[in-house]
Short mmCIF file of C-alpha atoms and ligand atoms in Angstrom, two decimals:
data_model
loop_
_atom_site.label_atom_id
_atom_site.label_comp_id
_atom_site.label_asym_id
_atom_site.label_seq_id
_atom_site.Cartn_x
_atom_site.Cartn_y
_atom_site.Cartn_z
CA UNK A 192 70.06 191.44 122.60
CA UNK A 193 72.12 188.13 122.68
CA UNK A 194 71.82 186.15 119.27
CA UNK A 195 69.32 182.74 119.12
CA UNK A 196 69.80 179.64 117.22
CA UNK A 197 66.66 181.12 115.63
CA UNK A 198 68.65 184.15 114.43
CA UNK A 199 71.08 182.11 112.69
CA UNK A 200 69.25 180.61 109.00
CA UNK A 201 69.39 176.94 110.61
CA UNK A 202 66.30 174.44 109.33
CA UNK A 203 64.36 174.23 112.59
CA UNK A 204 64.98 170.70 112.78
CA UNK A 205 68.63 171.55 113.72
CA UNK A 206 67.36 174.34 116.02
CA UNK A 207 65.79 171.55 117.69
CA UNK A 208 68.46 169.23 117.37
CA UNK A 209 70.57 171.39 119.70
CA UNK A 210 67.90 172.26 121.82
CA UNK A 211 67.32 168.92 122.52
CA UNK A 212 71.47 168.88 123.37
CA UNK A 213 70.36 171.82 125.93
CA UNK A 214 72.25 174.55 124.10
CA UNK A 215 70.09 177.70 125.11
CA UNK A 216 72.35 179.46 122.27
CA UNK A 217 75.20 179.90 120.24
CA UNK A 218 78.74 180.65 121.44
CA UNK A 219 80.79 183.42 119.73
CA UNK A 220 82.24 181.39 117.11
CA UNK A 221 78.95 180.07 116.37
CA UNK A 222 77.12 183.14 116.18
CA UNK A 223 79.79 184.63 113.99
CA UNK A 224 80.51 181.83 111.50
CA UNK A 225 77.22 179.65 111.21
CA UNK A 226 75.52 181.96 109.27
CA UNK A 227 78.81 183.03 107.23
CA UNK A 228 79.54 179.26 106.15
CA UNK A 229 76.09 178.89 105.26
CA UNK A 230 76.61 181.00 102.15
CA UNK A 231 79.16 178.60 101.19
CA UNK A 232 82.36 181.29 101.51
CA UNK A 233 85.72 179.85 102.79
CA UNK A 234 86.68 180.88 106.46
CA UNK A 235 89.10 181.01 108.40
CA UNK A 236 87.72 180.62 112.38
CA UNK A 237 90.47 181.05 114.84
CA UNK A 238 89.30 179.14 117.86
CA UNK A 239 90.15 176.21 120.29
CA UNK A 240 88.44 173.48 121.51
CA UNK A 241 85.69 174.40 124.10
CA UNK A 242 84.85 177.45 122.00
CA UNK A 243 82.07 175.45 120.59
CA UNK A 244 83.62 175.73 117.00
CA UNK A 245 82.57 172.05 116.19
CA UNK A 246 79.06 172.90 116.19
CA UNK A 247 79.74 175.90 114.25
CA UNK A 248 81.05 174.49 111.17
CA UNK A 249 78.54 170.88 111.81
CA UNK A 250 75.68 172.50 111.37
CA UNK A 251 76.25 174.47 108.05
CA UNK A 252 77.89 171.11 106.73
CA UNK A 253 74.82 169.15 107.64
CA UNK A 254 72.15 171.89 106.37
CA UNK A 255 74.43 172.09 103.13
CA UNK A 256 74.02 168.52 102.67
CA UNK A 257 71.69 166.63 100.23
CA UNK A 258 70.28 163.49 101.75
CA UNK A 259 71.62 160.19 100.02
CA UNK A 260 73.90 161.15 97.57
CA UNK A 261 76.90 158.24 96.62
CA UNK A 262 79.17 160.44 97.36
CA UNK A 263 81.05 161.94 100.11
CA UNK A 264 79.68 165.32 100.45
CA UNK A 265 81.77 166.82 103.19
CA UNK A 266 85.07 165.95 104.73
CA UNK A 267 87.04 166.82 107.84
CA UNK A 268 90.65 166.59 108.53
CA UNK A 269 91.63 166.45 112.31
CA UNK A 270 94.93 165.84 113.85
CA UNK A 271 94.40 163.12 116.01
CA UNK A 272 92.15 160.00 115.86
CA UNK A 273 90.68 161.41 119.47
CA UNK A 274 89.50 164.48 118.04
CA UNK A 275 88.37 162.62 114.66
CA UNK A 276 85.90 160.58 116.58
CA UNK A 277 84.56 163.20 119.04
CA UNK A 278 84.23 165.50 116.11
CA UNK A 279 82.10 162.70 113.93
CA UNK A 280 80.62 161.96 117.65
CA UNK A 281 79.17 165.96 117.18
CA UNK A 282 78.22 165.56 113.90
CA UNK A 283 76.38 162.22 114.19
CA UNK A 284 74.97 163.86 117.17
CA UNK A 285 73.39 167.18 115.39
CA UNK A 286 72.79 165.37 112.34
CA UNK A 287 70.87 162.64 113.68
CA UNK A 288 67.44 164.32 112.44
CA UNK A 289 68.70 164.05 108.86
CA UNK A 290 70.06 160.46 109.43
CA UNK A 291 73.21 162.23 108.53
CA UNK A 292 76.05 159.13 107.59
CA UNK A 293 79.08 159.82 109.22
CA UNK A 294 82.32 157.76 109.29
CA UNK A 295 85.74 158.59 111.04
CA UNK A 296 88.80 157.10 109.36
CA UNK A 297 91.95 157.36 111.29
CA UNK A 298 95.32 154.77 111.36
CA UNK A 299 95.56 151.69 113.58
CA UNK A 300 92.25 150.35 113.31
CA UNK A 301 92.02 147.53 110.19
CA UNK A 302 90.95 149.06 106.71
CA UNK A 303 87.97 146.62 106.19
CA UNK A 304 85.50 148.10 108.26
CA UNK A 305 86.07 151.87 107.02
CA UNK A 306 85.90 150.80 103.62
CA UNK A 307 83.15 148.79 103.71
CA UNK A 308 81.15 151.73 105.16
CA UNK A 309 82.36 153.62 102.32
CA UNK A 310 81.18 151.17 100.10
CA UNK A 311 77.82 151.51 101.91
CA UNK A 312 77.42 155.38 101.29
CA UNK A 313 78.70 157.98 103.31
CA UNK A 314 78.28 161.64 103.68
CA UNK A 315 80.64 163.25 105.72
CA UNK A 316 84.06 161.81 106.13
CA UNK A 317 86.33 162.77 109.76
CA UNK A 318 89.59 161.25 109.53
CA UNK A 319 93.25 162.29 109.89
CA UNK A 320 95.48 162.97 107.11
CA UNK A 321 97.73 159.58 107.13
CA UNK A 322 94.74 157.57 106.73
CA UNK A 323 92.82 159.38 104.39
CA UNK A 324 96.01 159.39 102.30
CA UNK A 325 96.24 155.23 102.90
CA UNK A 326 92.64 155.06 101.55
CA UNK A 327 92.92 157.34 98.54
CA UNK A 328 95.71 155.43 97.66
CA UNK A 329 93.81 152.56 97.74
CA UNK A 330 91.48 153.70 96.16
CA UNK A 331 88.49 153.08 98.45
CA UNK A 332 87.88 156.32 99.39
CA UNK A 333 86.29 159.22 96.21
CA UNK A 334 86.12 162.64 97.30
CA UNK A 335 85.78 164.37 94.57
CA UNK A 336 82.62 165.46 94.86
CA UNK A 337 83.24 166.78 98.70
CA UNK A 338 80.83 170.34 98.97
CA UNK A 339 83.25 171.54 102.08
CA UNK A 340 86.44 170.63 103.29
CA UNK A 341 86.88 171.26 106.82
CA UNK A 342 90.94 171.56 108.05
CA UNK A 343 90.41 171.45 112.06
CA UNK A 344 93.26 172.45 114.33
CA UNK A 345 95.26 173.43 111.37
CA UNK A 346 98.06 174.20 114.02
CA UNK A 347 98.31 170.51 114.94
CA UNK A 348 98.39 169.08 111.70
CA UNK A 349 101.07 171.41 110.93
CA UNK A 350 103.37 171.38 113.51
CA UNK A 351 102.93 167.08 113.44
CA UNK A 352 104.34 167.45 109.76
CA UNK A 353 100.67 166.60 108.14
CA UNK A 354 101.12 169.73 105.71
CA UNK A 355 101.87 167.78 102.22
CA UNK A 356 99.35 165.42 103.09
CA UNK A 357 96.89 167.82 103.45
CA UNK A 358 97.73 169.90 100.42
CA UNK A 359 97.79 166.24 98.50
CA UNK A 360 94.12 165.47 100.05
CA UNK A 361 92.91 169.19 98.75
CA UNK A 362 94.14 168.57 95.24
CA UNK A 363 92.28 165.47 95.02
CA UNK A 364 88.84 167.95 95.87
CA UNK A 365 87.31 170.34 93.38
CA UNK A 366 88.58 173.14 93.08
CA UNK A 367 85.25 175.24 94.15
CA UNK A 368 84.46 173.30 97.01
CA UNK A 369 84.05 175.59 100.08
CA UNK A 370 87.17 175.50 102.30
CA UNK A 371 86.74 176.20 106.62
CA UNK A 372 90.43 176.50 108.31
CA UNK A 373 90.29 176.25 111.71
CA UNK A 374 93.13 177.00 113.77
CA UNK A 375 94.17 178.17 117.52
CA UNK A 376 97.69 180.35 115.76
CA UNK A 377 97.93 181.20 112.43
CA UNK A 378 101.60 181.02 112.27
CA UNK A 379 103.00 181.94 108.74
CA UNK A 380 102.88 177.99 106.82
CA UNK A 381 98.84 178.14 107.87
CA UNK A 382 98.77 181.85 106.12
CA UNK A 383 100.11 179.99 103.25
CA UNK A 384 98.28 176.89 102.85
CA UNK A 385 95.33 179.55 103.10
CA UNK A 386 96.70 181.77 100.35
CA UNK A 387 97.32 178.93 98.55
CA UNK A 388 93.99 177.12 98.58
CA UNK A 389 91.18 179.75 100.02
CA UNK A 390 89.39 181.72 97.58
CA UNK A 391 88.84 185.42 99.65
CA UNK A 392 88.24 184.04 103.45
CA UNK A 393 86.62 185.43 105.49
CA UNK A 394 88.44 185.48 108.82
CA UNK A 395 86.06 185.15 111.95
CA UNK A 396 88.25 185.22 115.65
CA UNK A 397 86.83 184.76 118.75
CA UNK A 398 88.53 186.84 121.57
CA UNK A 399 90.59 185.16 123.87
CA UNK A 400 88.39 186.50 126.68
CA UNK A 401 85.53 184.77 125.01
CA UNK A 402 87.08 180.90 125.36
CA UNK A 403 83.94 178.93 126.71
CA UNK A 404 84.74 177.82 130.12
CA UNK A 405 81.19 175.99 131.35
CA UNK A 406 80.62 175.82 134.97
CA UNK A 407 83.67 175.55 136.51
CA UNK A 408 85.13 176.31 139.73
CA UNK A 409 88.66 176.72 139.84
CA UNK A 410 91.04 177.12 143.11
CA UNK A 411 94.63 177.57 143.65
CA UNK A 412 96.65 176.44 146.64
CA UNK A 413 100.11 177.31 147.53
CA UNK A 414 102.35 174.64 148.80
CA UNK A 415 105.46 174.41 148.46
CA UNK A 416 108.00 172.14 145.80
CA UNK A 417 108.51 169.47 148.45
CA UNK A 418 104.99 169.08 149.38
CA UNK A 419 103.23 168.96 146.49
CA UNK A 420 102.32 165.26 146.47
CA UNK A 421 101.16 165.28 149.77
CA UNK A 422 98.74 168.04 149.33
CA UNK A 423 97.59 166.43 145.80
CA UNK A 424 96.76 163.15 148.01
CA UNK A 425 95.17 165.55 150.69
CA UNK A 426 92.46 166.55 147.99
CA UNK A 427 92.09 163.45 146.70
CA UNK A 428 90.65 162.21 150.74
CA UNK A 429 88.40 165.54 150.35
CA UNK A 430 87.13 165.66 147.50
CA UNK A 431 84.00 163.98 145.55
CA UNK A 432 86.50 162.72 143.18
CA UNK A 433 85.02 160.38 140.24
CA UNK A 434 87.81 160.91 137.55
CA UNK A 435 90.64 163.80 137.45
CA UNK A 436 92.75 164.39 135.16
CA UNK A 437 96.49 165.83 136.33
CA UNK A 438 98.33 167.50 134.15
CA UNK A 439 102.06 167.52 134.49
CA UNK A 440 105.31 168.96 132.18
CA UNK A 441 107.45 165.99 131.06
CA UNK A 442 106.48 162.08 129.76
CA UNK A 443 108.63 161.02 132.69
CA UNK A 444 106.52 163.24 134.83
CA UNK A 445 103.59 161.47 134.25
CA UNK A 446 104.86 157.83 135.16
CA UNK A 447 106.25 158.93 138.20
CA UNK A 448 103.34 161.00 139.38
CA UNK A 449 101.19 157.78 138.72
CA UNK A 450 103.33 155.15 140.17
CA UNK A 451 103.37 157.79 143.36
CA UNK A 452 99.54 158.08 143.63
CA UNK A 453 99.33 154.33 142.99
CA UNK A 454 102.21 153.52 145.65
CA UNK A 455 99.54 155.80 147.99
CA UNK A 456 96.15 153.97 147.22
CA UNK A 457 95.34 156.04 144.54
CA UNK A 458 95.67 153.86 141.45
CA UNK A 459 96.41 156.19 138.68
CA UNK A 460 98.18 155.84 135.42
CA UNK A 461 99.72 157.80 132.71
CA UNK A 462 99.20 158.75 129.38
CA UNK A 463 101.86 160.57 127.22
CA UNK A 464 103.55 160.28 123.62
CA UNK A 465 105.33 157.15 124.82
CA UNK A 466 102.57 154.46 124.52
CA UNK A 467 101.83 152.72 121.71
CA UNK A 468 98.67 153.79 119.93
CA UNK A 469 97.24 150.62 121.16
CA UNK A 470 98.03 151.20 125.03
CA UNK A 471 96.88 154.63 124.76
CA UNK A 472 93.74 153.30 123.59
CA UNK A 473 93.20 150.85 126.32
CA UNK A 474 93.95 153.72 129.19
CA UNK A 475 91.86 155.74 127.45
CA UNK A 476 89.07 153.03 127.58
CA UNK A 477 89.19 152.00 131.44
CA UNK A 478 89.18 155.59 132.04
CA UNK A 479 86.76 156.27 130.25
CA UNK A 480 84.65 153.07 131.51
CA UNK A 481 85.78 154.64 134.92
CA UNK A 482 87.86 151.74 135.83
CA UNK A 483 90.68 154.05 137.05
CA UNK A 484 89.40 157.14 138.00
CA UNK A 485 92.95 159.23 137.81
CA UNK A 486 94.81 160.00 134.89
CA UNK A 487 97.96 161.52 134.83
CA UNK A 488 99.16 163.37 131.22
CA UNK A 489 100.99 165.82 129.66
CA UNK A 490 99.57 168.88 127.24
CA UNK A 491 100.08 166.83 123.76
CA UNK A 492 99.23 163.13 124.93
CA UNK A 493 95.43 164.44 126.37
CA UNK A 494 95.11 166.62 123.59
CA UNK A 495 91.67 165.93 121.50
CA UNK A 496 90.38 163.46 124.63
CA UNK A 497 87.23 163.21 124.23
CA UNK A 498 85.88 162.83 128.26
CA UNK A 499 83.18 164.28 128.77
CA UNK A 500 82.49 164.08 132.92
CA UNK A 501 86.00 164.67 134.48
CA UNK A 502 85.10 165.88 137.74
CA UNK A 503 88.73 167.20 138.89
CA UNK A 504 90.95 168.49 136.71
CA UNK A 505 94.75 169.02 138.53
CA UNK A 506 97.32 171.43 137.28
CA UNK A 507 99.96 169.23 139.26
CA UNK A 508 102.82 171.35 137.02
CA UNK A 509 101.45 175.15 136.04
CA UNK A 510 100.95 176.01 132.35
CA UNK A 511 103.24 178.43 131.21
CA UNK A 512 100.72 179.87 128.92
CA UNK A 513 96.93 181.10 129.79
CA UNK A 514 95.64 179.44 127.01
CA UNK A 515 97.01 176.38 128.09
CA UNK A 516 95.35 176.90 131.38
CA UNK A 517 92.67 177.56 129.86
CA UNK A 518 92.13 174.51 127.35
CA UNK A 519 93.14 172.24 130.33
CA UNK A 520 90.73 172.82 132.35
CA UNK A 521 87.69 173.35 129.85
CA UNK A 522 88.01 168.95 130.05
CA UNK A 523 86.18 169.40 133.20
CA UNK A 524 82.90 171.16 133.40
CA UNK A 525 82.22 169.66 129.63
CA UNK A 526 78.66 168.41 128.53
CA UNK A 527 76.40 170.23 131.07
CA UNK A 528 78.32 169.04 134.03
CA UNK A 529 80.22 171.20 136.66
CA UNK A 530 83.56 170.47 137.30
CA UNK A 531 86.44 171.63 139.35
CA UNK A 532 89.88 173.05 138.88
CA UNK A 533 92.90 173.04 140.97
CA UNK A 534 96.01 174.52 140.70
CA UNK A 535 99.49 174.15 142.61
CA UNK A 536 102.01 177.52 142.87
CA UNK A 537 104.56 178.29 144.63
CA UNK A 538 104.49 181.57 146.26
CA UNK A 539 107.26 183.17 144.36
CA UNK A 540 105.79 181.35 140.44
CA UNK A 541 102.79 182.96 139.69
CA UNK A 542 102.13 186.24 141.08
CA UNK A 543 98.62 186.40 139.43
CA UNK A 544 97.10 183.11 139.58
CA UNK A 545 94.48 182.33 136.92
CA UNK A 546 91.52 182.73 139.41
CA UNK A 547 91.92 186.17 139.91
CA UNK A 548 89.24 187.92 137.96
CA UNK A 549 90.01 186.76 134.67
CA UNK A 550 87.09 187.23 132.49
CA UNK A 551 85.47 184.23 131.35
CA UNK A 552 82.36 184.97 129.32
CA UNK A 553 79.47 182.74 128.64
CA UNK A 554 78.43 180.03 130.36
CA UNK A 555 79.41 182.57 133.29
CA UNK A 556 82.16 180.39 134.79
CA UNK A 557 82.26 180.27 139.08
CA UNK A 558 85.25 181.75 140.10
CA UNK A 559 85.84 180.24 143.42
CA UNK A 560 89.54 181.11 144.83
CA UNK A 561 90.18 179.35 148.30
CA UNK A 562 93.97 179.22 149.16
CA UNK A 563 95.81 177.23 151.51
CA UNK A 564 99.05 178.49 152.23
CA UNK A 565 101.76 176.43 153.49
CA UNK A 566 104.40 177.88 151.87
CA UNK A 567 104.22 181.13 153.51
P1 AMP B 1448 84.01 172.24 120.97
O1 AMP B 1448 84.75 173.54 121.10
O2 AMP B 1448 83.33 172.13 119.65
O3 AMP B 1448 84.89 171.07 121.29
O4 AMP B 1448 82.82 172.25 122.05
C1 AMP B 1448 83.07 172.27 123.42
C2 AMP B 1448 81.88 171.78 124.23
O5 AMP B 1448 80.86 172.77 124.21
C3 AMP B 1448 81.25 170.50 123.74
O6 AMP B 1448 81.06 169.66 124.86
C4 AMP B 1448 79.91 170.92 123.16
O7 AMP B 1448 78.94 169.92 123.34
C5 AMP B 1448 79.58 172.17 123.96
N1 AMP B 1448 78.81 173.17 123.21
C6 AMP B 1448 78.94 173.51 121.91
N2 AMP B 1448 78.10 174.49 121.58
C7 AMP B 1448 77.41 174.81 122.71
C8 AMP B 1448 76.37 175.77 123.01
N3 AMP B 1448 75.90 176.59 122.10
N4 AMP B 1448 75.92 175.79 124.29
C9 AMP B 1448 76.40 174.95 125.23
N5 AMP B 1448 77.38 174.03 125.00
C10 AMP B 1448 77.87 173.96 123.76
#
C-alpha cells in the first residue's frame, strides 16, 4: 500500500494545504523524512531538486512552528538567491493556512526592505549565507531562538566557498536546535560540517531511480556535429514551443547558440556566470514574463531557476552525467504541467541514450523515444 499525506502525523490543515496544490501523495523523500523531522531529530536527506524534498522539510518546519512568536523560529540556508525565493515561494505556499511569515534575504537587493520585515516579525527566514552574514553583522537579523536550521544543497554552498559562513551562522543558533542537511553528494567537508554540528542524524536517501521526473516525454535525435543547429531550428518550426530552455557546455556556448537562433528568427538569449547579478535578473524576468520564449544556459547559471511551465527543454550539448540529465530536464514537466525533452547525439557519443528504459518512478514519466537519424 503506497503511503498518504494522511499517514504522515501532518495537522489536516496541511493535508489540505497540499491537496489543494494537487499532490495526491508524498514522494520518497517525503514519505521517509516528514514524519522523521517531525520528532525534531537532525537529518541528513540526500536528494535533488525535483525529488520533492522542499515540501518534505516545509511542512515539519511549519507544523513545528508556534504562531506569532518575535522571533525567527526557523531558518534556511540556500545557495543561490533563485533557490532562496522558490524555496520561501513553497513555504509561503504550504504555510499559507497558518499565515505562516516568511521572508527571503539574499545579496543585491537594498537592506531596507528585509530588515524592515524583520522588524515586523518573521518566522521562517530563506536566505543565502553572504547575506545572512551582512545582516547579523548588522545586527538586524536575531536568530537565536531558530527551532530548525535547514542547510539546503549543502553541495552548492560548499563547493561556492559558503562553508565558514555557514559554520559562523550555526554558532550564532542554539545549540539544540534541530539541524536538516540536505545535499545531492556528501563529499567528505559535508561529512564534517555534519560531524561537527549534527547531534546522531538520521540519514534518509532517496534512490537515484526514485528522482521525480513528472510527466515528461523525452526524445533523442541523432544528427550529426555539423548539423546540429539546423535540426534545433527544425524543432523549433514543429513544435508547440512556448519557452525552452537549451542547455549547452561552456559560457561562450551559450552566447553563440543565442546570437545563432536570434540571427534565425528565433530571438533567444543567454544566461551563464558572466552576467551581472542584475542582468541575470532581468533575463530571468522577460523569460519568465514570456517575453523571450528561448533561453540558452549552462548547468551552474540555470541552477535553482525557479520556472515553472518550460514547455521544451533542449539538451543542445549532452550531460556527461545521468543525474545531470536528469535534473535538467525535471525544469520541464514542473507544477502539474507536461513538458518535453530533447536530446542531440551523435551516433558514436552515447550508445545508451537516456530514453531507453531508464526507470523513472512516480509520477510515471512517458517515455517517448522517436529518432531521426541523419547521421547514419
Ligand atoms: P522540489 O524537489 O522541492 O524542488 O520539488 C519539485 C517539484 O515537485 C515542485 O514543483 C513541487 O511543487 C512538486 N512536488 C512536491 N511534492 C509533490 C508531491 N507530493 N506531488 C506532486 N508534486 C510535488
Amino acid at each position: 500500500m503506497t503511503t498518504q499525506f494522511t499517514d504522515l502525523d501532518l495537522r489536516p490543515e496541511l493535508v489540505q494545504a497540499v491537496a489543494a496544490l494537487g499532490y495526491t501523495e508524498p514522494t520518497p523523500i517525503q514519505a521517509a523524512l516528514i514524519p522523521v523531522m517531525l520528532t525534531g531529530v537532525d537529518v541528513i536527506g540526500q536528494a535533488q531538486t525535483g525529488t520533492g524534498k522542499t515540501a518534505a522539510f516545509a511542512l515539519p518546519i511549519i507544523q513545528n512552528l508556534q504562531p506569532g512568536e518575535r522571533h525567527v523560529q526557523a531558518l534556511v540556508l540556500c545557495p543561490t538567491r533563485e533557490l532562496a525565493l522558490q524555496v520561501a515561494g513553497a513555504i509561503t505556499e504550504y504555510g499559507n493556512v497558518q499565515n505562516v511569515r516568511v521572508l527571503a534575504v539574499y545579496g543585491g537587493q537594498p537592506y531596507g526592505p528585509q530588515i524592515s520585515r524583520l522588524n515586523r516579525g518573521v518566522d521562517v527566514v530563506v536566505g543565502t549565507p553572504g547575506r545572512l552574514m551582512d545582516l547579523i553583522e548588522r545586527n538586524a537579523i536575531n536568530i537565536h531562538h531558530v527551532k530548525t536550521v535547514v542547510l539546503d544543497e549543502a553541495d552548492e554552498m560548499l563547493s561556492m566557498g559558503f562553508v565558514e559562513d555557514i559554520e559562523t551562522i550555526l554558532a550564532e543558533t542554539p545549540v539544540e536546535r534541530q539541524t536538516a542537511l540536505f545535499s545531492a553528494t556528501l563529499p567528505t567537508p559535508i561529512r564534517r560540517l555534519a560531524d561537527k554540528y549534527m547531534r546522531q542524524p538520521q540519514s534518509i536517501q532517496v534512490q537515484r531511480e526514485q528522482v521525480t521526473v513528472a510527466a515528461i516525454e523525452q526524445r533523442y535525435y541523432l544528427v550529426n556535429q555539423a548539423d546540429k543547429l539546423v535540426a534545433l531550428t527544425r524543432l523549433f518550426e514543429v513544435e508547440a514551443l512556448t519557452s525552452a530552455l537549451i542547455f549547452v557546455r561552456t559560457r561562450v556556448g551559450t552566447g553563440e547558440l543565442a546570437n545563432e537562433l536570434s540571427r534565425r528568427g528565433f530571438p533567444a538569449e543567454s544566461l551563464n556566470g558572466d552576467l551581472t547579478q542584475e542582468a541575470r535578473e532581468r533575463t530571468l524576468n522577460r523569460f519568465r514574463q514570456n517575453q523571450v520564449k528561448v533561453l540558452v544556459a549552462t548547468d551552474v547559471a540555470a541552477r535553482g531557476l525557479d520556472i515553472d511551465d518550460i514547455s521544451h527543454v533542449f539538451n543542445y550539448d549532452l550531460p556527461d552525467d545521468p543525474e545531470i540529465y536528469i535534473h535538467r530536464i525535471g525544469r520541464t514537466g514542473r507544477a502539474g504541467k507536461t513538458g518535453i525533452a530533447m536530446s542531440r547525439s551523435s551516433a558514436s557519443r552515447w550508445r545508451n541514450p537516456p530514453c531507453r528504459p531508464r526507470k523513472i518512478s512516480r509520477p510515471a514519466a512517458k517515455t517517448n523515444c522517436s529518432k531521426t537519424s541523419k547521421s547514419g
